[in-house]
Short mmCIF file of C-alpha atoms in Angstrom, two decimals:
data_model
loop_
_atom_site.label_atom_id
_atom_site.label_comp_id
_atom_site.label_asym_id
_atom_site.label_seq_id
_atom_site.Cartn_x
_atom_site.Cartn_y
_atom_site.Cartn_z
CA MET A 1 -84.03 -62.71 3.05
CA LEU A 2 -82.41 -65.10 5.15
CA LEU A 3 -84.98 -66.38 7.83
CA ILE A 4 -83.22 -68.07 11.39
CA PHE A 5 -85.41 -69.76 13.52
CA THR A 6 -84.13 -70.15 17.14
CA HIS A 7 -85.73 -70.97 20.09
CA LYS A 8 -84.60 -67.71 21.95
CA VAL A 9 -83.64 -64.28 20.18
CA THR A 10 -80.89 -63.04 22.81
CA ASN A 11 -78.58 -59.90 22.12
CA ARG A 12 -75.72 -61.89 22.00
CA LEU A 13 -76.97 -64.37 19.34
CA THR A 14 -78.50 -60.94 17.36
CA TYR A 15 -75.16 -59.13 17.71
CA THR A 16 -72.82 -62.53 16.22
CA ALA A 17 -75.37 -63.39 13.41
CA LYS A 18 -75.71 -59.38 12.14
CA GLN A 19 -72.09 -59.38 12.23
CA ILE A 20 -71.45 -62.51 10.05
CA PHE A 21 -74.43 -62.33 7.89
CA GLU A 22 -74.83 -58.24 7.50
CA LYS A 23 -71.19 -57.08 7.97
CA ILE A 24 -68.99 -59.91 6.65
CA LEU A 25 -71.26 -61.39 3.82
CA GLY A 26 -73.76 -58.56 3.07
CA VAL A 27 -76.73 -60.88 3.61
CA GLU A 28 -79.90 -59.72 4.47
CA MET A 29 -81.24 -61.80 7.35
CA GLY A 30 -83.98 -62.29 10.28
CA PHE A 31 -85.08 -64.15 13.59
CA THR A 32 -88.33 -65.92 14.41
CA THR A 33 -89.32 -68.24 17.01
CA LYS A 34 -92.45 -68.67 15.91
CA VAL A 35 -92.40 -72.39 13.76
CA GLU A 36 -95.45 -71.51 11.70
CA ASP A 37 -93.75 -68.66 10.46
CA PHE A 38 -90.65 -70.54 9.72
CA ILE A 39 -92.42 -72.94 7.71
CA LYS A 40 -93.94 -70.19 5.76
CA HIS A 41 -90.96 -68.31 4.71
CA THR A 42 -90.49 -69.40 0.75
CA GLY A 43 -86.52 -67.88 0.95
CA PRO A 44 -83.58 -69.48 2.37
CA LYS A 45 -83.45 -70.59 5.98
CA MET A 46 -82.09 -72.27 8.70
CA THR A 47 -82.49 -73.34 12.35
CA TYR A 48 -80.42 -72.48 15.17
CA SER A 49 -81.10 -74.28 18.32
CA LYS A 50 -80.83 -77.83 19.73
CA GLN A 51 -82.88 -80.19 17.47
CA PRO A 52 -83.53 -79.63 13.99
CA LEU A 53 -87.52 -79.01 13.27
CA GLN A 54 -87.22 -81.30 10.40
CA ASN A 55 -84.45 -81.69 7.41
CA GLU A 56 -84.10 -78.29 7.06
CA PHE A 57 -80.37 -76.75 7.06
CA PHE A 58 -79.61 -77.09 10.84
CA ILE A 59 -77.02 -75.77 13.03
CA ARG A 60 -77.12 -77.09 16.59
CA SER A 61 -76.30 -74.44 19.18
CA ASN A 62 -73.96 -74.29 22.26
CA ASP A 63 -75.45 -72.71 25.37
CA LEU A 64 -73.06 -69.85 24.94
CA LEU A 65 -75.56 -67.03 23.36
CA PHE A 66 -78.20 -68.35 25.93
CA GLU A 67 -76.40 -67.64 28.75
CA GLN A 68 -75.20 -64.33 30.99
CA GLY A 69 -72.29 -63.50 32.33
CA ILE A 70 -68.85 -65.43 32.17
CA ASN A 71 -68.32 -69.03 32.65
CA ASP A 72 -65.73 -71.55 32.52
CA LEU A 73 -65.46 -73.29 28.92
CA GLU A 74 -64.39 -76.16 27.72
CA ILE A 75 -62.39 -75.44 23.98
CA LYS A 76 -61.54 -78.05 22.10
CA VAL A 77 -60.14 -77.53 18.88
CA SER A 78 -61.29 -79.44 15.62
CA ASP A 79 -61.12 -79.24 11.98
CA TRP A 80 -63.90 -77.78 9.38
CA ASP A 81 -62.11 -78.60 5.83
CA GLY A 82 -58.72 -77.37 6.72
CA ILE A 83 -59.99 -74.17 9.13
CA PRO A 84 -59.58 -74.79 12.90
CA CYS A 85 -63.01 -74.43 14.53
CA PHE A 86 -64.28 -75.24 18.25
CA PHE A 87 -67.41 -75.76 20.12
CA SER A 88 -68.34 -78.96 17.65
CA ALA A 89 -72.06 -79.57 17.22
CA GLY A 90 -72.69 -82.88 16.30
CA GLU A 91 -73.63 -85.20 13.57
CA LYS A 92 -77.12 -83.91 12.57
CA SER A 93 -75.71 -80.46 12.66
CA THR A 94 -75.16 -79.11 8.68
CA ILE A 95 -72.27 -77.65 9.44
CA PRO A 96 -69.48 -79.87 12.11
CA PHE A 97 -69.54 -76.55 14.96
CA ASP A 98 -71.49 -73.71 16.01
CA ILE A 99 -70.50 -70.85 14.10
CA PHE A 100 -72.01 -68.52 16.08
CA SER A 101 -70.94 -69.15 19.72
CA ALA A 102 -67.31 -69.83 17.90
CA SER A 103 -67.29 -66.30 16.62
CA PHE A 104 -68.77 -64.35 19.77
CA PHE A 105 -66.23 -66.09 22.12
CA LEU A 106 -63.63 -64.53 19.51
CA LEU A 107 -65.03 -61.09 18.81
CA SER A 108 -66.25 -60.75 22.36
CA ARG A 109 -62.82 -60.98 23.67
CA TYR A 110 -64.42 -64.11 26.37
CA GLU A 111 -61.62 -65.27 27.28
CA GLU A 112 -59.91 -61.48 28.46
CA TYR A 113 -62.58 -61.83 30.73
CA LEU A 114 -61.40 -65.08 32.06
CA PRO A 115 -58.59 -65.01 34.76
CA HIS A 116 -55.37 -64.83 33.56
CA VAL A 117 -51.81 -63.18 34.26
CA LYS A 118 -51.24 -59.70 32.79
CA ASP A 119 -47.95 -59.12 31.15
CA SER A 120 -45.47 -56.46 32.41
CA VAL A 121 -47.33 -53.34 30.77
CA GLY A 122 -50.96 -54.71 32.19
CA ARG A 123 -51.74 -56.30 28.84
CA PHE A 124 -53.63 -59.77 28.08
CA PRO A 125 -50.63 -61.95 26.80
CA VAL A 126 -50.78 -63.48 23.39
CA LYS A 127 -49.53 -66.91 25.03
CA GLU A 128 -52.73 -66.99 26.50
CA SER A 129 -55.03 -66.89 23.25
CA ILE A 130 -56.31 -69.93 22.30
CA ALA A 131 -55.68 -68.60 18.87
CA TYR A 132 -51.84 -68.68 19.64
CA GLN A 133 -52.13 -72.28 21.21
CA ASN A 134 -53.73 -74.11 18.48
CA ASN A 135 -51.54 -72.07 15.89
CA PHE A 136 -54.94 -70.21 14.26
CA LEU A 137 -53.65 -66.52 15.30
CA GLU A 138 -52.49 -65.39 11.42
CA LEU A 139 -55.79 -66.79 10.50
CA PRO A 140 -59.19 -64.34 10.33
CA VAL A 141 -61.12 -67.48 10.92
CA VAL A 142 -64.43 -65.54 11.88
CA ASP A 143 -64.33 -64.30 8.02
CA LEU A 144 -63.28 -67.67 6.87
CA TRP A 145 -65.56 -69.46 8.78
CA ALA A 146 -68.22 -67.14 7.22
CA TYR A 147 -67.91 -67.09 3.60
CA LYS A 148 -67.40 -70.91 4.10
CA LEU A 149 -70.74 -70.91 5.71
CA LEU A 150 -72.06 -69.02 2.54
CA GLU A 151 -70.98 -71.57 0.61
CA VAL A 152 -72.79 -74.40 2.31
CA LEU A 153 -75.96 -72.36 2.16
CA LYS A 154 -75.44 -71.28 -1.78
CA GLU A 155 -75.60 -74.92 -2.38
CA ARG A 156 -78.71 -75.54 -0.30
CA PHE A 157 -80.01 -72.22 -1.15
CA PRO A 158 -79.10 -71.22 -4.81
CA ASP A 159 -80.60 -67.93 -5.13
CA LEU A 160 -79.50 -66.92 -1.89
CA GLU A 161 -77.82 -63.29 -2.61
CA ASN A 162 -75.40 -61.28 -1.15
CA LYS A 163 -73.63 -57.84 -1.41
CA GLU A 164 -69.50 -58.25 -1.64
CA LYS A 165 -67.54 -55.69 0.56
CA ASN A 166 -64.64 -54.67 -0.73
CA TYR A 167 -60.97 -54.83 0.36
CA HIS A 168 -59.54 -52.41 2.67
CA PHE A 169 -55.67 -51.30 3.05
CA THR A 170 -55.02 -48.90 6.16
CA PRO A 171 -51.17 -47.69 7.14
CA ILE A 172 -51.37 -46.37 10.67
CA ILE A 173 -48.17 -44.23 11.51
CA ASN A 174 -48.31 -43.97 15.63
CA VAL A 175 -46.37 -41.12 17.20
CA THR A 176 -45.68 -41.95 21.04
CA THR A 177 -42.03 -40.23 20.46
CA SER A 178 -42.34 -37.99 17.62
CA HIS A 179 -38.36 -37.22 18.42
CA ALA A 180 -35.40 -38.87 19.58
CA TYR A 181 -33.40 -35.73 20.61
CA ALA A 182 -35.02 -32.35 19.30
CA MET A 183 -37.09 -29.95 21.00
CA ARG A 184 -36.98 -32.24 24.47
CA GLY A 185 -35.99 -29.29 26.72
CA ILE A 186 -32.59 -28.41 28.52
CA SER A 187 -33.08 -30.47 31.69
CA ARG A 188 -34.56 -34.03 29.47
CA THR A 189 -31.71 -33.46 26.96
CA ILE A 190 -28.83 -33.28 29.61
CA GLY A 191 -30.22 -35.95 31.51
CA GLY A 192 -30.51 -37.99 28.29
CA PHE A 193 -26.71 -37.40 27.58
CA LEU A 194 -25.74 -38.22 31.03
CA LEU A 195 -27.37 -41.46 30.61
CA ASP A 196 -25.54 -42.03 27.09
CA LEU A 197 -22.11 -41.67 28.65
CA TRP A 198 -22.94 -43.51 31.59
CA ARG A 199 -23.93 -46.02 29.55
CA LEU A 200 -21.14 -45.68 26.83
CA ARG A 201 -23.55 -44.73 23.96
CA PHE A 202 -20.52 -42.70 22.40
CA ARG A 203 -22.48 -43.02 18.58
CA ASP A 204 -25.71 -41.81 20.39
CA ILE A 205 -23.71 -39.09 21.91
CA TRP A 206 -22.31 -37.65 18.81
CA GLU A 207 -25.85 -38.09 17.16
CA ARG A 208 -27.71 -35.99 20.01
CA PHE A 209 -25.06 -33.22 19.35
CA SER A 210 -25.29 -33.59 16.05
CA VAL A 211 -29.00 -32.79 16.08
CA MET A 212 -28.79 -29.86 18.73
CA LEU A 213 -25.90 -28.58 16.56
CA ARG A 214 -28.52 -28.61 13.40
CA LEU A 215 -25.88 -30.81 11.49
CA LYS A 216 -28.26 -33.51 11.53
CA LYS A 217 -32.00 -34.05 11.23
CA ASP A 218 -33.53 -35.88 13.74
CA PRO A 219 -33.66 -39.67 13.27
CA TYR A 220 -37.40 -39.62 14.13
CA ASP A 221 -38.70 -36.77 12.78
CA ASN A 222 -39.76 -38.50 8.99
CA PHE A 223 -43.28 -36.96 9.03
CA PHE A 224 -42.97 -35.41 5.82
CA LYS A 225 -41.05 -37.93 3.85
CA LEU A 226 -43.93 -40.30 5.04
CA VAL A 227 -46.68 -37.84 3.51
CA ASP A 228 -44.80 -37.73 0.26
CA ILE A 229 -44.54 -41.05 0.36
CA HIS A 230 -48.32 -41.71 0.87
CA LYS A 231 -49.12 -38.82 -1.95
CA LYS A 232 -48.06 -41.72 -4.41
CA PHE A 233 -50.64 -44.52 -3.42
CA PRO A 234 -54.87 -43.74 -3.48
CA ILE A 235 -55.11 -45.04 0.37
CA LYS A 236 -56.44 -43.68 3.59
CA THR A 237 -53.30 -43.29 5.94
CA MET A 238 -53.92 -42.10 9.51
CA PHE A 239 -51.53 -40.14 12.34
CA PHE A 240 -52.10 -40.99 15.79
CA PHE A 241 -50.13 -38.56 17.92
CA GLN A 242 -49.61 -39.08 21.69
CA PHE A 243 -50.50 -35.52 22.98
CA ALA A 244 -50.10 -35.87 26.83
CA LYS A 245 -48.24 -35.02 29.86
CA HIS A 246 -45.05 -36.33 30.56
CA SER A 247 -44.96 -39.83 32.81
CA ALA A 248 -42.54 -42.80 33.22
CA HIS A 249 -44.47 -44.18 30.22
CA ASP A 250 -45.27 -41.71 28.23
CA LYS A 251 -42.15 -39.25 26.52
CA ASN A 252 -43.28 -37.45 24.00
CA VAL A 253 -42.63 -33.71 23.24
CA SER A 254 -44.19 -31.13 25.50
CA THR A 255 -48.04 -30.36 24.64
CA ASN A 256 -46.54 -26.77 24.98
CA ASN A 257 -43.77 -26.90 22.34
CA ASN A 258 -44.91 -24.26 19.61
CA LYS A 259 -42.73 -26.41 16.91
CA PHE A 260 -44.21 -29.99 18.03
CA ARG A 261 -47.94 -28.25 17.78
CA TYR A 262 -47.08 -26.78 14.42
CA LEU A 263 -45.83 -30.27 13.25
CA ILE A 264 -48.98 -32.01 14.16
CA LYS A 265 -51.23 -29.18 12.33
CA SER A 266 -49.12 -29.04 9.48
CA VAL A 267 -49.34 -33.05 9.42
CA ALA A 268 -53.43 -32.76 9.48
CA ASP A 269 -53.23 -30.66 6.67
CA TYR A 270 -52.49 -33.55 4.67
CA SER A 271 -53.35 -36.79 6.46
CA VAL A 272 -56.29 -37.93 9.49
CA VAL A 273 -54.48 -37.30 12.47
CA SER A 274 -56.08 -39.00 15.77
CA LEU A 275 -55.22 -39.74 19.29
CA SER A 276 -52.71 -42.62 20.46
CA THR A 277 -53.48 -42.18 23.81
CA SER A 278 -51.28 -41.63 26.93
CA PHE A 279 -50.80 -44.93 29.50
CA VAL A 280 -51.88 -42.40 32.49
CA SER A 281 -54.86 -42.20 30.71
CA THR A 282 -55.62 -45.60 29.78
CA MET A 283 -56.70 -45.90 33.17
CA ASP A 284 -58.08 -42.14 34.15
CA LYS A 285 -61.12 -41.15 32.07
CA GLU A 286 -60.81 -37.46 33.00
CA VAL A 287 -56.94 -37.69 31.62
CA LEU A 288 -58.53 -39.18 28.49
CA ARG A 289 -60.90 -36.41 27.84
CA GLU A 290 -58.58 -33.85 28.36
CA GLU A 291 -56.24 -35.31 25.65
CA LYS A 292 -58.69 -35.85 23.37
CA LYS A 293 -59.95 -32.02 23.66
CA GLN A 294 -56.71 -30.63 23.71
CA LEU A 295 -55.57 -32.33 20.30
CA GLY A 296 -58.87 -31.50 18.60
CA ASN A 297 -58.53 -27.64 20.14
CA LEU A 298 -55.14 -27.88 18.19
CA ILE A 299 -56.21 -29.20 14.59
CA ASN A 300 -59.57 -27.76 14.90
CA ARG A 301 -61.49 -31.33 14.25
CA PRO A 302 -63.09 -33.53 16.37
CA ILE A 303 -61.07 -36.52 17.46
CA SER A 304 -63.01 -39.63 16.86
CA TYR A 305 -60.52 -42.19 16.43
CA ALA A 306 -58.13 -43.69 19.40
CA ARG A 307 -55.26 -45.88 19.84
CA LEU A 308 -53.86 -47.03 23.38
CA ARG A 309 -50.75 -46.94 24.65
CA TYR A 310 -48.88 -50.25 23.71
CA ASN A 311 -52.31 -51.46 22.65
CA LYS A 312 -53.11 -51.76 26.09
CA VAL A 313 -57.19 -52.91 25.81
CA ASN A 314 -58.32 -54.12 28.84
CA VAL A 315 -62.26 -55.47 28.26
CA PRO A 316 -64.87 -54.01 29.11
CA ALA A 317 -62.90 -51.09 30.96
CA THR A 318 -61.16 -49.87 28.10
CA TYR A 319 -64.19 -49.63 25.84
CA ARG A 320 -66.45 -48.20 28.44
CA ASN A 321 -64.10 -45.33 28.92
CA LEU A 322 -63.38 -44.90 25.13
CA VAL A 323 -67.44 -44.87 24.93
CA GLU A 324 -67.77 -42.40 27.88
CA THR A 325 -65.35 -39.80 26.15
CA GLU A 326 -67.55 -39.93 22.78
CA PHE A 327 -64.76 -41.74 20.83
CA THR A 328 -66.57 -43.79 17.79
CA ASP A 329 -63.62 -45.95 16.46
CA ASP A 330 -60.47 -47.88 18.32
CA PHE A 331 -57.11 -49.29 16.18
CA SER A 332 -56.03 -51.16 19.02
CA MET A 333 -56.96 -54.81 18.77
CA GLY A 334 -54.19 -56.72 18.22
CA TYR A 335 -50.57 -57.77 19.42
CA THR A 336 -47.92 -55.80 19.35
CA HIS A 337 -44.96 -58.69 19.34
CA GLU A 338 -47.24 -60.97 16.99
CA ILE A 339 -48.77 -60.90 13.40
CA GLY A 340 -52.41 -61.92 13.43
CA PHE A 341 -55.71 -61.30 14.85
CA ARG A 342 -56.69 -61.11 18.39
CA ALA A 343 -60.18 -61.17 17.65
CA GLY A 344 -60.12 -63.74 14.83
CA THR A 345 -61.14 -61.39 12.29
CA CYS A 346 -59.63 -58.86 9.61
CA THR A 347 -63.26 -57.16 9.61
CA PRO A 348 -64.21 -54.08 11.96
CA PHE A 349 -66.67 -54.72 14.26
CA TYR A 350 -68.66 -53.14 17.21
CA PHE A 351 -67.91 -54.18 20.72
CA TYR A 352 -69.79 -56.34 22.88
CA ASP A 353 -70.19 -55.56 26.87
CA ILE A 354 -70.34 -58.93 28.40
CA ASN A 355 -70.98 -57.76 31.74
CA THR A 356 -73.70 -55.72 30.20
CA GLU A 357 -74.85 -57.92 27.70
CA VAL A 358 -74.98 -54.88 25.46
CA ARG A 359 -72.96 -53.79 22.12
CA GLN A 360 -71.45 -50.53 22.65
CA PRO A 361 -71.68 -47.82 19.84
CA ILE A 362 -67.64 -47.80 19.13
CA LYS A 363 -66.18 -49.82 16.20
CA ILE A 364 -63.05 -51.87 16.38
CA HIS A 365 -60.86 -51.89 13.56
CA PRO A 366 -58.36 -55.17 14.37
CA PHE A 367 -54.66 -54.37 12.89
CA ALA A 368 -52.95 -58.02 11.53
CA MET A 369 -49.64 -56.30 12.00
CA HIS A 370 -47.89 -54.03 14.37
CA ASP A 371 -44.09 -53.20 13.02
CA TYR A 372 -42.52 -54.40 15.94
CA ALA A 373 -43.49 -57.80 15.45
CA LEU A 374 -40.90 -57.97 12.24
CA ILE A 375 -38.08 -57.05 13.83
CA LYS A 376 -36.96 -61.07 14.52
CA TYR A 377 -37.10 -61.05 10.58
CA LYS A 378 -33.37 -60.67 9.26
CA SER A 379 -34.32 -59.85 5.54
CA LYS A 380 -37.31 -58.33 3.25
CA GLU A 381 -37.62 -61.40 1.62
CA GLU A 382 -38.94 -62.90 5.52
CA VAL A 383 -40.90 -60.22 5.87
CA PHE A 384 -42.62 -61.03 2.64
CA GLU A 385 -42.85 -64.29 3.36
CA LYS A 386 -44.65 -64.27 6.57
CA MET A 387 -46.63 -61.60 5.22
CA ASP A 388 -47.82 -62.32 2.34
CA ARG A 389 -49.51 -65.46 3.63
CA VAL A 390 -51.77 -62.83 5.90
CA TYR A 391 -52.75 -60.56 3.26
CA ARG A 392 -53.92 -63.23 0.95
CA LEU A 393 -55.99 -64.36 3.45
CA VAL A 394 -57.50 -61.01 4.04
CA LYS A 395 -58.25 -60.30 0.28
CA GLN A 396 -59.54 -63.57 -0.15
CA VAL A 397 -62.17 -62.46 2.67
CA LYS A 398 -62.68 -58.78 1.31
CA GLY A 399 -61.44 -57.63 4.81
CA ASP A 400 -59.12 -54.93 6.09
CA PHE A 401 -55.76 -55.06 6.10
CA VAL A 402 -54.80 -52.63 8.55
CA LEU A 403 -50.72 -52.01 9.65
CA VAL A 404 -49.65 -50.26 12.10
CA PHE A 405 -46.16 -48.58 11.87
CA SER A 406 -44.13 -46.42 14.44
CA ASN A 407 -42.18 -43.68 13.34
CA GLU A 408 -39.22 -43.96 16.07
CA LEU A 409 -38.49 -47.84 13.96
CA LEU A 410 -39.19 -45.97 10.64
CA GLY A 411 -36.13 -43.93 11.75
CA GLY A 412 -34.29 -46.04 13.83
CA LYS A 413 -31.09 -48.14 13.29
CA GLN A 414 -32.19 -51.22 12.97
CA GLN A 415 -31.17 -54.38 11.15
CA LEU A 416 -33.70 -53.41 7.96
CA GLU A 417 -33.97 -50.62 6.01
CA TRP A 418 -37.46 -49.77 7.83
CA MET A 419 -38.47 -46.64 5.49
CA GLU A 420 -37.48 -48.28 2.25
CA LEU A 421 -39.42 -51.78 3.90
CA TYR A 422 -42.18 -49.58 4.81
CA GLN A 423 -42.86 -48.16 1.20
CA SER A 424 -42.41 -51.78 -0.55
CA ILE A 425 -45.43 -52.93 1.90
CA LEU A 426 -47.69 -50.23 0.67
CA LYS A 427 -46.90 -50.86 -3.15
CA ARG A 428 -47.53 -54.52 -2.25
CA TYR A 429 -50.52 -54.69 -0.38
CA TYR A 430 -52.55 -51.38 -1.34
CA VAL A 431 -54.64 -53.28 -4.18
#
């Protein structure tokens, strides 16, 4: 066991050290505040404090993990053998920065508690993040730091044991609009037709009529094609369906539509089905509870996983609501229009609520990419050039490569052939 001596054991320190050593590295660890216990320990050990005791493995601590609440922090990014890092630790420290404070800053989403201007749908903007501003958004730095720390520890303690985890690949299909034209009801169909006419979208008018007259399949209705594709790969796939009342931001098919209900039940026979929450329910706990209950009743299974509309995570309120409505896992931690790691990691982690200084019982599964981040690329080769770099890093640290796709893009009219691209991505990254 790795023993860590520190002057004070706090919730923040326990949370962060367990994530790094136990969850990422598979290293058993413990803490002590007693010098005599530390000296007696014959196994691998390190000090995390302001000063070393003697000549031991030492990481000089920043104040962050021994504080409470939110404070204005000065972040200056430096370099650790090619990996960006921050919270410099000085010359006495065995490694040049406080890995625990830096990891906590990213995992807790500390910067999202600080004052910032939200975007048009109320999200934390990617350009406000330290990772984006310092060009390390595409690096799972917490995992890279952890493995580099393990390397340095093993140089000092060759007998240090760690249990390696495995790389995982998880494609997600997010369904907030199951059909472009079908199942929309008379008033919404007429409204859509008039809007297309007013905007002179004659191609859309023709497509709408073709779907209505059953001459053509709805472009967004690609669910069983996806199910067939998924059968070719030994991977866990998930569908997140919105199951909500109509609103300005939520325009899916009515939850009372029997064909829509049958579709969801049919997909649930082949894949994990969970809830893509509505925009309204991200701000109203009772609406969220009702959506969860209704979808669970439909597929006759408990709903434990959530994806938030527009990936609108507002800490800590969002995760408190998910906990109170008995969700166990969230798949919304990422940026819709940028590839990378919002929390600096590709390993699932539990949410730490800074306002209460408590680890909440909800596991966050960060995603590396939402397909809307790929729209800017003109060719399949460009997409893979970008994605391969991220994949290699996730594979290197044996992380989880979670990718989010929407049935709208997979069935829409874009520059790229999205369904073909999706199959290529599955084939390329599932191992």
